[in-house]
Amino acid sequence: LAKTTQPISMDSYEGQEVNITCSHNNIATNDYITWYQQFPSQGPRFIIQGYKTKVTNEVASLFIPADRKSSTLSLPRVSLSDTAVYYCLVGSQGSGNTGKLIFGQGTTLQVKP
Amino acid sequence: DVKVTQSSRYLVKRTGEKVFLECVQDMDHENMFWYRQDPGLGLRLIYFSYDVKMKEKGDIPEGYSVSREKKERFSLILESASTNQTSMYLCASSGEGQEFYNEQFFGPGTRLTVL
């Protein structure tokens, strides 16, 4: 069964690029990788999703190496408002009506002035 | 905007009580999910539903059941609450057919305390 592992916490300063890596050594062929952001007293919010190589949207980039055993969420030029918990999710569509959704433990990112 | 609402933000119950947590989504999504969130453990899937009256167990279904009588509503039931079910409960929904890995929209959560 796939397991996702992330660093528990990270610190950064405003304006820096932040990279958060998630390890998923047992990822299966049909698994997708998704990252979510969660602020206190709120539910998680979708950031980005990918299957392989690189995906970029208006808020982040996601790098996935060829072996797909890890993925890196990249946040360019963070601000204080990016202080949050970031979750990596490995999920796939199984056969019939089954599915798999495995969240990591979350990485608490603290952005300092 | 997709909206997922949960019936209570905070709930305090006693051991042995039957507890109902309600979730409603307004985007006609097929899939709905219940998670619990505990410090150091992230989010763990309890149950999900891919259609009305259809449900599948997640990773930690023991002690829980669910009900989905209408497409927009998904209920989590604790048949006999225990102290180890004290947790934050999050509901989510996603559309686009049965691709479970698609973007999920989460509610604000219900913090349940069982005394």
XYZ file of N, CA and C in Angstrom:
684
model
N 0.862 -1.185 0.000
C 0.000 0.000 0.000
C 0.896 1.233 0.000
N 0.565 2.169 -0.856
C 1.371 3.378 -0.948
C 1.320 4.151 0.354
N 2.475 4.716 0.737
C 2.537 5.564 1.907
C 3.248 6.832 1.494
N 2.760 7.963 1.952
C 3.391 9.224 1.611
C 4.051 9.802 2.840
N 5.262 10.327 2.666
C 6.049 10.876 3.767
C 6.492 12.277 3.414
N 6.260 13.213 4.338
C 6.645 14.602 4.137
C 7.399 15.089 5.364
N 8.193 16.154 5.225
C 8.793 16.769 6.409
C 7.685 17.356 7.275
N 7.863 17.298 8.560
C 6.829 17.791 9.472
C 6.706 19.304 9.400
N 7.839 19.994 9.281
C 7.792 21.448 9.268
C 8.935 22.027 8.450
N 8.719 23.276 8.003
C 9.740 24.022 7.266
C 9.580 25.490 7.599
N 10.701 26.198 7.599
C 10.680 27.643 7.793
C 11.220 28.317 6.541
N 10.699 29.498 6.259
C 11.205 30.266 5.133
C 11.022 31.747 5.432
N 11.539 32.584 4.540
C 11.376 34.026 4.656
C 10.607 34.544 3.456
N 9.957 35.651 3.661
C 9.206 36.262 2.567
C 10.080 36.460 1.340
N 9.529 36.211 0.163
C 10.249 36.425 -1.075
C 11.071 35.235 -1.537
N 11.278 34.259 -0.685
C 12.059 33.088 -1.071
C 11.197 32.069 -1.807
N 11.863 31.189 -2.546
C 11.193 30.045 -3.144
C 11.232 28.896 -2.139
N 10.114 28.223 -1.998
C 10.041 27.104 -1.062
C 9.739 25.819 -1.824
N 10.490 24.786 -1.509
C 10.275 23.472 -2.116
C 9.945 22.460 -1.026
N 8.820 21.807 -1.156
C 8.402 20.782 -0.196
C 8.343 19.460 -0.938
N 9.073 18.487 -0.428
C 9.155 17.191 -1.105
C 8.331 16.141 -0.381
N 7.675 15.318 -1.156
C 6.880 14.213 -0.627
C 7.447 12.923 -1.209
N 7.635 11.943 -0.344
C 8.133 10.646 -0.777
C 6.981 9.659 -0.860
N 6.914 8.970 -1.989
C 5.857 7.950 -2.176
C 6.465 6.790 -2.945
N 7.302 6.014 -2.250
C 8.102 4.972 -2.882
C 7.280 3.887 -3.557
N 6.101 3.605 -3.024
C 5.295 2.508 -3.564
C 4.193 2.989 -4.506
N 4.392 4.119 -5.127
C 3.358 4.668 -6.001
C 3.064 3.695 -7.127
N 1.775 3.576 -7.463
C 1.357 2.650 -8.510
C 1.213 3.378 -9.842
N 1.144 2.589 -10.887
C 1.121 3.135 -12.247
C -0.011 4.133 -12.460
N -1.168 3.863 -11.901
C -2.315 4.730 -12.160
C -2.557 5.765 -11.055
N -1.578 5.965 -10.192
C -1.708 6.969 -9.129
C -1.396 8.366 -9.644
N -2.181 9.338 -9.187
C -1.912 10.744 -9.419
C -1.439 11.387 -8.115
N -0.737 12.498 -8.235
C -0.202 13.205 -7.076
C -0.864 14.578 -7.005
N -1.405 14.878 -5.839
C -2.116 16.138 -5.645
C -1.614 16.809 -4.377
N -1.556 18.113 -4.400
C -1.155 18.874 -3.212
C -2.305 19.790 -2.785
N -2.481 19.853 -1.455
C -3.500 20.695 -0.857
C -2.854 21.615 0.177
N -3.514 22.748 0.391
C -3.084 23.738 1.380
C -4.198 23.883 2.415
N -3.813 23.968 3.681
C -4.827 24.121 4.724
C -4.435 25.209 5.706
N -5.336 26.170 5.881
C -5.182 27.206 6.892
C -5.942 26.787 8.147
N -5.572 27.347 9.298
C -6.268 27.008 10.549
C -7.767 27.251 10.430
N -8.531 26.337 10.985
C -10.000 26.417 11.035
C -10.655 26.355 9.657
N -9.926 25.856 8.663
C -10.512 25.678 7.337
C -10.208 24.277 6.833
N -10.998 23.838 5.845
C -10.678 22.594 5.186
C -9.566 22.795 4.171
N -8.889 21.714 3.772
C -7.833 21.834 2.763
C -8.367 22.381 1.444
N -7.457 23.017 0.696
C -7.813 23.601 -0.594
C -6.835 23.100 -1.640
N -7.338 22.690 -2.783
C -6.535 22.174 -3.883
C -5.532 23.211 -4.371
N -4.270 22.752 -4.570
C -3.256 23.625 -5.164
C -2.925 23.184 -6.578
N -2.509 21.918 -6.726
C -1.997 21.474 -8.006
C -2.023 19.948 -8.058
N -2.071 19.419 -9.271
C -2.077 17.963 -9.461
C -1.241 17.597 -10.671
N -0.579 16.429 -10.579
C 0.199 15.976 -11.729
C 0.356 14.473 -11.749
N 0.828 13.987 -12.885
C 1.105 12.558 -13.021
C 2.607 12.314 -13.231
N 3.216 13.084 -14.128
C 4.664 12.987 -14.326
C 5.197 14.307 -14.846
N 6.485 14.437 -14.840
C 7.254 15.613 -15.272
C 6.867 16.844 -14.472
N 6.548 17.940 -15.158
C 6.330 19.201 -14.458
C 4.971 19.778 -14.812
N 4.310 20.282 -13.801
C 3.047 20.972 -13.983
C 3.162 22.340 -13.312
N 2.651 23.355 -13.955
C 2.695 24.706 -13.380
C 1.341 25.359 -13.520
N 0.920 26.051 -12.454
C -0.268 26.891 -12.555
C 0.063 28.259 -11.970
N -0.940 29.038 -11.693
C -0.690 30.423 -11.300
C -0.136 30.542 -9.881
N -0.182 29.487 -9.094
C 0.290 29.605 -7.719
C 1.478 28.710 -7.392
N 1.705 27.653 -8.148
C 2.751 26.704 -7.779
C 3.209 25.893 -8.976
N 4.307 25.173 -8.758
C 4.778 24.181 -9.719
C 4.916 22.847 -9.007
N 4.761 21.799 -9.777
C 4.892 20.446 -9.237
C 5.880 19.693 -10.113
N 6.944 19.192 -9.478
C 7.970 18.453 -10.190
C 7.886 16.980 -9.796
N 7.820 16.131 -10.801
C 7.733 14.691 -10.568
C 8.802 14.017 -11.410
N 9.793 13.359 -10.781
C 10.850 12.712 -11.554
C 10.320 11.490 -12.295
N 11.158 10.967 -13.165
C 10.731 9.868 -14.031
C 10.272 8.636 -13.243
N 10.923 8.354 -12.111
C 10.521 7.152 -11.360
C 9.275 7.394 -10.492
N 8.848 8.639 -10.376
C 7.629 9.046 -9.666
C 7.617 8.653 -8.195
N 8.745 8.350 -7.616
C 8.779 7.943 -6.212
C 8.806 9.129 -5.269
N 8.871 10.303 -5.808
C 8.773 11.505 -4.992
C 8.159 12.602 -5.839
N 7.765 13.668 -5.180
C 7.280 14.846 -5.898
C 7.639 16.066 -5.075
N 7.816 17.190 -5.749
C 8.206 18.418 -5.067
C 7.255 19.538 -5.438
N 6.645 20.103 -4.427
C 5.813 21.281 -4.601
C 6.703 22.500 -4.472
N 6.653 23.389 -5.448
C 7.471 24.589 -5.431
C 6.574 25.819 -5.376
N 6.801 26.633 -4.356
C 6.049 27.881 -4.177
C 7.005 29.034 -4.422
N 6.794 29.808 -5.483
C 7.731 30.897 -5.794
C 7.448 32.131 -4.933
N 8.474 32.739 -4.418
C 8.364 34.030 -3.716
C 7.223 34.019 -2.688
N 7.403 33.239 -1.649
C 6.340 33.100 -0.658
C 6.123 34.406 0.098
N 4.907 34.548 0.614
C 4.565 35.680 1.464
C 4.033 35.134 2.793
N 3.794 36.047 3.725
C 3.313 35.617 5.039
C 2.016 34.828 4.929
N 1.213 35.138 3.933
C -0.078 34.469 3.768
C 0.054 33.028 3.270
N 1.256 32.621 2.922
C 1.485 31.220 2.526
C 1.758 30.332 3.727
N 1.834 30.911 4.905
C 1.967 30.115 6.126
C 0.741 29.232 6.269
N 0.972 27.917 6.249
C -0.142 26.962 6.221
C 0.436 25.551 6.345
N -0.453 24.579 6.356
C -0.045 23.178 6.296
C -0.276 22.691 4.867
N 0.704 21.989 4.329
C 0.637 21.501 2.955
C 0.625 19.977 2.969
N -0.359 19.420 2.281
C -0.538 17.971 2.242
C -0.288 17.433 0.840
N 0.409 16.330 0.794
C 0.603 15.559 -0.425
C -0.425 14.428 -0.419
N -1.035 14.164 -1.566
C -2.029 13.097 -1.674
C -1.698 12.236 -2.878
N -1.699 10.939 -2.658
C -1.560 9.990 -3.766
C -2.896 9.300 -3.925
N -3.459 9.382 -5.118
C -4.783 8.825 -5.319
C -4.952 8.240 -6.703
N -5.842 7.271 -6.789
C -6.080 6.633 -8.074
C -7.472 6.067 -8.133
N -7.866 5.789 -9.340
C -9.136 5.129 -9.593
C -8.874 3.646 -9.670
N -9.537 2.893 -8.826
C -9.350 1.449 -8.862
C -10.290 0.805 -9.853
N -10.474 -0.471 -9.703
C -11.394 -1.177 -10.599
C -12.824 -0.985 -10.123
N -13.727 -0.883 -11.047
C -15.132 -0.695 -10.678
C -15.324 0.604 -9.922
N -15.895 0.518 -8.748
C -16.169 1.716 -7.964
C -15.189 1.888 -6.814
N -14.075 1.267 -6.891
C -13.092 1.419 -5.816
C -12.142 2.551 -6.137
N -11.439 2.990 -5.134
C -10.459 4.050 -5.307
C -9.513 4.068 -4.137
N -8.463 4.864 -4.252
C -7.456 4.950 -3.198
C -7.074 6.401 -3.015
N -7.026 6.836 -1.780
C -6.623 8.195 -1.459
C -5.754 8.145 -0.208
N -4.475 8.429 -0.388
C -3.527 8.364 0.730
C -2.902 9.740 0.923
N -3.250 10.382 2.042
C -2.673 11.673 2.383
C -1.397 11.492 3.192
N -0.461 12.411 2.996
C 0.687 12.488 3.883
C 0.293 13.137 5.196
N 1.262 13.215 6.101
C 0.979 13.760 7.431
C 0.905 15.286 7.425
N 1.340 15.894 6.359
C 1.303 17.342 6.263
C 2.615 17.996 6.662
N 2.951 19.101 5.984
C 4.137 19.904 6.286
C 3.675 21.295 6.688
N 4.036 21.683 7.898
C 3.695 23.028 8.358
C 4.771 24.000 7.875
N 4.376 24.908 7.013
C 5.291 25.923 6.485
C 5.077 27.219 7.249
N 6.153 27.725 7.837
C 6.114 29.007 8.539
C 6.931 30.004 7.736
N 6.268 31.056 7.243
C 6.965 32.099 6.499
C 7.187 33.277 7.436
N 8.441 33.699 7.529
C 8.802 34.785 8.444
C 9.080 36.069 7.670
N 8.872 37.223 8.315
C 9.120 38.507 7.629
C 10.602 38.715 7.339
N -18.923 29.461 -6.877
C -17.997 28.713 -6.035
C -18.672 27.481 -5.457
N -17.921 26.392 -5.441
C -18.409 25.183 -4.793
C -18.516 25.438 -3.306
N -19.607 24.971 -2.731
C -19.733 25.138 -1.305
C -20.057 23.796 -0.671
N -19.257 23.449 0.325
C -19.497 22.260 1.119
C -19.710 22.724 2.550
N -20.862 22.418 3.077
C -21.170 22.859 4.435
C -21.331 21.651 5.355
N -20.939 21.849 6.590
C -21.079 20.815 7.604
C -21.965 21.355 8.713
N -22.759 20.482 9.294
C -23.840 20.914 10.172
C -23.362 21.631 11.429
N -22.204 21.261 11.932
C -21.717 21.891 13.164
C -20.224 22.152 13.055
N -19.744 23.228 13.649
C -18.301 23.443 13.727
C -17.711 22.756 14.952
N -18.487 22.748 16.026
C -18.045 22.116 17.265
C -19.188 21.265 17.818
N -18.809 20.108 18.361
C -19.809 19.198 18.901
C -19.204 18.484 20.095
N -19.971 18.405 21.190
C -19.529 17.672 22.368
C -20.569 16.609 22.671
N -20.124 15.365 22.745
C -21.031 14.250 23.009
C -20.454 13.373 24.111
N -21.305 12.505 24.631
C -20.868 11.598 25.685
C -20.655 10.196 25.127
N -19.795 9.473 25.774
C -19.507 8.090 25.383
C -20.802 7.294 25.288
N -20.937 6.557 24.193
C -22.114 5.726 23.999
C -23.231 6.386 23.219
N -23.176 7.687 23.054
C -24.210 8.380 22.287
C -24.094 8.061 20.802
N -25.215 8.142 20.099
C -25.211 8.038 18.643
C -25.057 9.450 18.096
N -24.102 9.612 17.193
C -23.764 10.946 16.700
C -23.947 11.004 15.183
N -24.563 12.073 14.722
C -24.761 12.289 13.296
C -23.997 13.540 12.876
N -23.158 13.394 11.867
C -22.486 14.537 11.261
C -23.021 14.664 9.841
N -23.511 15.869 9.523
C -24.144 16.079 8.222
C -23.263 16.926 7.315
N -23.299 16.614 6.039
C -22.532 17.356 5.041
C -23.409 17.578 3.814
N -23.378 18.802 3.302
C -24.168 19.131 2.118
C -23.276 19.863 1.129
N -23.375 19.466 -0.154
C -22.641 20.169 -1.214
C -23.634 20.658 -2.255
N -23.274 21.784 -2.889
C -24.235 22.432 -3.786
C -23.817 22.398 -5.248
N -22.875 21.514 -5.611
C -22.374 21.511 -6.985
C -22.728 20.238 -7.746
N -23.680 19.489 -7.278
C -24.130 18.298 -8.002
C -22.994 17.288 -8.207
N -22.075 17.215 -7.250
C -20.947 16.297 -7.359
C -21.375 14.863 -7.093
N -20.757 13.943 -7.853
C -21.066 12.533 -7.655
C -20.403 11.971 -6.400
N -19.162 12.375 -6.159
C -18.378 11.762 -5.088
C -18.402 12.602 -3.821
N -18.553 11.935 -2.692
C -18.447 12.607 -1.406
C -17.633 11.740 -0.461
N -16.935 12.403 0.447
C -15.941 11.734 1.295
C -16.061 12.220 2.741
N -15.742 11.322 3.666
C -15.558 11.690 5.062
C -14.157 11.299 5.495
N -13.449 12.273 6.102
C -12.113 12.064 6.643
C -12.129 12.433 8.128
N -11.153 11.872 8.835
C -10.831 12.432 10.132
C -9.388 12.906 10.112
N -9.155 13.975 10.854
C -7.840 14.593 10.859
C -7.329 14.654 12.280
N -6.178 14.054 12.503
C -5.564 14.020 13.827
C -4.131 14.499 13.735
N -3.641 15.169 14.761
C -2.259 15.682 14.743
C -1.250 14.572 14.450
N -0.363 14.847 13.505
C 0.683 13.887 13.171
C 0.250 12.761 12.258
N -1.041 12.663 11.996
C -1.544 11.568 11.157
C -2.129 12.059 9.843
N -2.261 13.350 9.674
C -2.846 13.874 8.442
C -4.320 13.551 8.339
N -4.789 13.409 7.118
C -6.191 13.068 6.870
C -6.293 11.587 6.542
N -7.238 10.937 7.154
C -7.474 9.512 6.884
C -8.921 9.321 6.440
N -9.067 8.571 5.364
C -10.376 8.386 4.749
C -11.193 7.367 5.535
N -12.406 7.761 5.907
C -13.288 6.873 6.658
C -14.211 6.118 5.698
N -14.966 6.871 4.924
C -15.890 6.311 3.936
C -15.974 7.273 2.772
N -16.364 6.746 1.619
C -16.718 7.618 0.512
C -17.932 7.059 -0.211
N -18.529 7.903 -1.009
C -19.730 7.536 -1.756
C -19.597 8.072 -3.171
N -19.872 7.239 -4.164
C -19.741 7.642 -5.553
C -21.092 7.845 -6.222
N -22.160 7.630 -5.461
C -23.499 7.825 -6.011
C -24.495 7.705 -4.866
N -25.718 8.117 -5.122
C -26.757 7.991 -4.101
C -26.904 6.538 -3.688
N -26.982 6.336 -2.397
C -27.142 5.019 -1.773
C -25.939 4.086 -1.973
N -24.874 4.585 -2.569
C -23.684 3.761 -2.767
C -22.583 4.254 -1.837
N -21.822 3.339 -1.278
C -20.761 3.707 -0.353
C -19.655 2.668 -0.418
N -18.470 3.123 -0.049
C -17.324 2.228 0.021
C -16.520 2.568 1.272
N -15.947 1.560 1.905
C -15.109 1.794 3.078
C -13.786 2.428 2.659
N -13.314 3.308 3.515
C -11.982 3.863 3.343
C -10.988 3.089 4.191
N -10.026 3.792 4.741
C -8.957 3.141 5.494
C -9.338 2.820 6.940
N -10.238 3.619 7.513
C -10.552 3.442 8.945
C -12.067 3.472 9.174
N -12.812 2.522 8.628
C -14.275 2.567 8.761
C -14.830 2.053 10.087
N -14.002 1.411 10.877
C -14.503 0.769 12.105
C -15.104 1.805 13.044
N -16.307 1.516 13.501
C -16.991 2.405 14.439
C -17.827 3.488 13.774
N -17.818 3.485 12.430
C -18.555 4.498 11.667
C -19.468 3.835 10.645
N -20.525 4.537 10.286
C -21.333 4.170 9.140
C -21.713 5.458 8.421
N -22.251 5.337 7.218
C -22.613 6.513 6.434
C -23.967 6.297 5.775
N -24.517 7.406 5.336
C -25.797 7.373 4.637
C -25.794 8.433 3.563
N -26.252 8.042 2.371
C -26.403 9.018 1.290
C -27.723 8.743 0.585
N -28.748 9.413 1.066
C -30.097 9.255 0.514
C -30.351 10.220 -0.627
N -29.661 11.358 -0.612
C -29.771 12.334 -1.681
C -28.379 12.686 -2.167
N -28.290 13.093 -3.423
C -26.989 13.339 -4.019
C -26.203 14.409 -3.270
N -26.866 15.420 -2.771
C -26.160 16.538 -2.177
C -25.780 16.313 -0.712
N -26.261 15.243 -0.103
C -26.093 15.091 1.338
C -25.415 13.767 1.683
N -24.425 13.845 2.556
C -23.677 12.656 2.975
C -23.501 12.737 4.480
N -24.002 11.736 5.167
C -23.990 11.757 6.625
C -23.024 10.727 7.180
N -22.322 11.113 8.207
C -21.441 10.195 8.939
C -22.087 9.900 10.279
N -22.138 8.633 10.628
C -22.816 8.208 11.848
C -21.838 7.466 12.748
N -21.768 7.907 13.985
C -21.017 7.174 14.994
C -22.053 6.434 15.822
N -22.119 5.137 15.658
C -23.186 4.345 16.268
C -23.155 4.423 17.792
N -21.975 4.386 18.359
C -21.795 4.474 19.809
C -20.474 5.181 20.053
N -20.552 6.476 20.264
C -19.328 7.281 20.309
C -18.388 6.825 21.423
N -17.099 6.862 21.098
C -16.079 6.534 22.093
C -15.055 7.661 22.138
N -14.289 7.706 23.214
C -13.346 8.819 23.389
C -12.286 8.840 22.291
N -11.948 7.682 21.732
C -10.936 7.674 20.669
C -11.477 8.163 19.328
N -12.736 8.546 19.310
C -13.297 9.171 18.119
C -13.318 10.693 18.229
N -12.761 11.212 19.287
C -12.545 12.655 19.404
C -11.566 13.073 18.316
N -11.990 13.992 17.456
C -11.170 14.324 16.294
C -11.819 15.475 15.525
N -11.112 15.931 14.489
C -11.676 16.843 13.502
C -12.179 15.995 12.348
N -13.427 16.213 11.956
C -14.025 15.466 10.847
C -14.245 16.411 9.673
N -13.731 15.998 8.523
C -13.815 16.803 7.317
C -14.600 16.063 6.251
N -15.506 16.780 5.633
C -16.274 16.265 4.510
C -15.750 16.907 3.235
N -15.794 16.172 2.140
C -15.345 16.706 0.857
C -16.210 16.159 -0.264
N -16.199 16.853 -1.386
C -16.903 16.346 -2.557
C -16.049 16.587 -3.802
N -16.279 15.775 -4.827
C -15.614 15.986 -6.108
C -16.546 15.540 -7.219
N -16.369 16.130 -8.379
C -17.249 15.811 -9.489
C -16.543 15.004 -10.551
N -16.889 15.202 -11.782
C -16.230 14.589 -12.931
C -16.234 13.074 -12.857
N -17.369 12.495 -12.621
C -17.464 11.051 -12.647
C -16.785 10.397 -11.464
N -16.183 9.262 -11.690
C -15.691 8.459 -10.579
C -14.179 8.495 -10.457
N -13.562 9.567 -10.912
C -12.124 9.695 -10.705
C -11.874 10.241 -9.306
N -11.539 9.361 -8.398
C -11.428 9.754 -7.003
C -10.276 10.703 -6.755
N -9.321 10.729 -7.644
C -8.159 11.558 -7.408
C -8.369 12.997 -7.864
N -9.527 13.279 -8.431
C -9.778 14.649 -8.885
C -9.888 15.626 -7.724
N -9.833 16.892 -8.065
C -9.874 17.956 -7.068
C -11.057 17.779 -6.131
N -10.762 17.784 -4.846
C -11.802 17.684 -3.838
C -12.027 19.052 -3.206
N -13.279 19.315 -2.869
C -13.668 20.557 -2.202
C -14.098 20.189 -0.787
N -13.449 20.818 0.164
C -13.658 20.455 1.563
C -14.571 21.429 2.287
N -15.295 20.896 3.261
C -16.020 21.724 4.198
C -15.080 22.254 5.272
N -15.591 23.080 6.189
C -14.741 23.698 7.217
C -14.373 22.755 8.353
N -15.047 21.622 8.435
C -14.718 20.659 9.483
C -15.642 20.756 10.694
N -15.785 19.636 11.373
C -16.497 19.575 12.646
C -15.542 19.017 13.689
N -15.319 19.794 14.726
C -14.459 19.297 15.811
C -15.346 18.601 16.830
N -15.213 17.290 16.894
C -16.031 16.473 17.796
C -15.216 16.088 19.018
N -15.790 16.334 20.169
C -15.196 15.894 21.429
C -16.139 14.895 22.075
N -15.613 13.718 22.418
C -16.416 12.696 23.088
C -15.898 12.564 24.513
N -16.791 12.834 25.459
C -16.388 12.811 26.872
C -16.710 11.479 27.533
